[in-house]
Tab-separated table of C-alpha atoms in Angstrom:
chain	number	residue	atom	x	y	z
A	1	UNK	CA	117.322	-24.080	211.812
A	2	UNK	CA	118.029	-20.915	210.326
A	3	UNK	CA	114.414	-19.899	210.088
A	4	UNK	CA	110.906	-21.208	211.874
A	5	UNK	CA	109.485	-23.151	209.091
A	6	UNK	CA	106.301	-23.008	211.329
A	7	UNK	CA	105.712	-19.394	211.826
A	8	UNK	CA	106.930	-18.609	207.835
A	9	UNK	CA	104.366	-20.941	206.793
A	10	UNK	CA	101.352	-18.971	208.474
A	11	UNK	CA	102.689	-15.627	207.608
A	12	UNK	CA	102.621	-16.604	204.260
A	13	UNK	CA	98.787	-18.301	204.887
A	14	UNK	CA	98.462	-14.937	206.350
A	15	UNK	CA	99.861	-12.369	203.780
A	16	UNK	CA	99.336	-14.432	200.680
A	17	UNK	CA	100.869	-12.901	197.670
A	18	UNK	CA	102.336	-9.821	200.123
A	19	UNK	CA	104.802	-12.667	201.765
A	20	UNK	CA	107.386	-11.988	199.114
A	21	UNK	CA	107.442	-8.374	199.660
A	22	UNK	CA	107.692	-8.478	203.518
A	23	UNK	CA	111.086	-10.613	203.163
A	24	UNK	CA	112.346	-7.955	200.712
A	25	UNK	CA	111.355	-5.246	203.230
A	26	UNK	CA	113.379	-7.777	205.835
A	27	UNK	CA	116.759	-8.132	203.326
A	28	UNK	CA	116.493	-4.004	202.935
A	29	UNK	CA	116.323	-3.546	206.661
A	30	UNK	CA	118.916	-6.108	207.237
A	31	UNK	CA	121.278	-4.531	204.921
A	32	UNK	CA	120.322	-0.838	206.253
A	33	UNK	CA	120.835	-2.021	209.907
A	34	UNK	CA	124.431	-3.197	209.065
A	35	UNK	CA	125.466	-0.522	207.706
A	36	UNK	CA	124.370	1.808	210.571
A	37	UNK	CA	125.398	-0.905	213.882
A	38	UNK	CA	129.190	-0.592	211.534
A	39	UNK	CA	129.090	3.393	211.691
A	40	UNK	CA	127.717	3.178	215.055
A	41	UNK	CA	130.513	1.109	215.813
A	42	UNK	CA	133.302	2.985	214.104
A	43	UNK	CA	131.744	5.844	216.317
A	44	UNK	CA	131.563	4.353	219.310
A	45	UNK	CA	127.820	4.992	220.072
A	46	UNK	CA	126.741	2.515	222.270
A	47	UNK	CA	123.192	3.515	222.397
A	48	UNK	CA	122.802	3.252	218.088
A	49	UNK	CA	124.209	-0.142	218.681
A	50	UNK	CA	121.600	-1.292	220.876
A	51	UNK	CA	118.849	0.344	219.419
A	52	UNK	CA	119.678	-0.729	216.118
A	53	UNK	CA	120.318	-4.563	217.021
A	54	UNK	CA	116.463	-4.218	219.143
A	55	UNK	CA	114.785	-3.064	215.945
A	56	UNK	CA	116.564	-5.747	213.721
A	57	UNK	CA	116.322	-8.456	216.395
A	58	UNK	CA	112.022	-7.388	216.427
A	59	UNK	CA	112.089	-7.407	212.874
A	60	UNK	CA	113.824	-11.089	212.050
A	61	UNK	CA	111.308	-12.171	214.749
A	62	UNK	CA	108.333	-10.959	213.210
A	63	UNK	CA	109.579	-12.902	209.910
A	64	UNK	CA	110.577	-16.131	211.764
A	65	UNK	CA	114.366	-15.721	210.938
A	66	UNK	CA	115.474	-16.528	214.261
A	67	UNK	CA	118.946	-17.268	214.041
A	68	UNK	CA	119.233	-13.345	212.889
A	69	UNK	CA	116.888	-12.434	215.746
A	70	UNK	CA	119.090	-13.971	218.046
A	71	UNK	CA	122.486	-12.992	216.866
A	72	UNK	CA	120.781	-9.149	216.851
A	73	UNK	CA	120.454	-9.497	220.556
């Protein structure tokens, strides 16, 4: 599964009516990571890769989108 039913369910027990915003903040870090790992790529800077990929892997985890957690690293 794309996504851990389990752990989405109790961060949305958890965060209530804040759930929806925390995905957002995932889709605008998701789409702010890619665009930096593709100019870090272009520029061949190994270390942005990595460091970007960590931070996006950490933050799919956190949000129980694990597929993206593990493709991130």
């Amino acid at each position: 599964s794309l996504l851990d039913d389990a752990q989405l369910r109790e961060l949305h027990a958890l965060l209530g009516a804040r759930f929806p915003e925390m995905v957002d903040r995932l889709a605008a870090q998701v789409d702010e990571a890619l665009a930096t790992l593709a100019e870090a790529h272009a520029a061949g800077d190994v270390a942005a890769l990595v460091r970007v990929a960590h931070r996006l892997k950490g933050s799919a985890g956190a949000l129980g989108a694990r597929a993206l957690g593990d493709a991130a690293g």
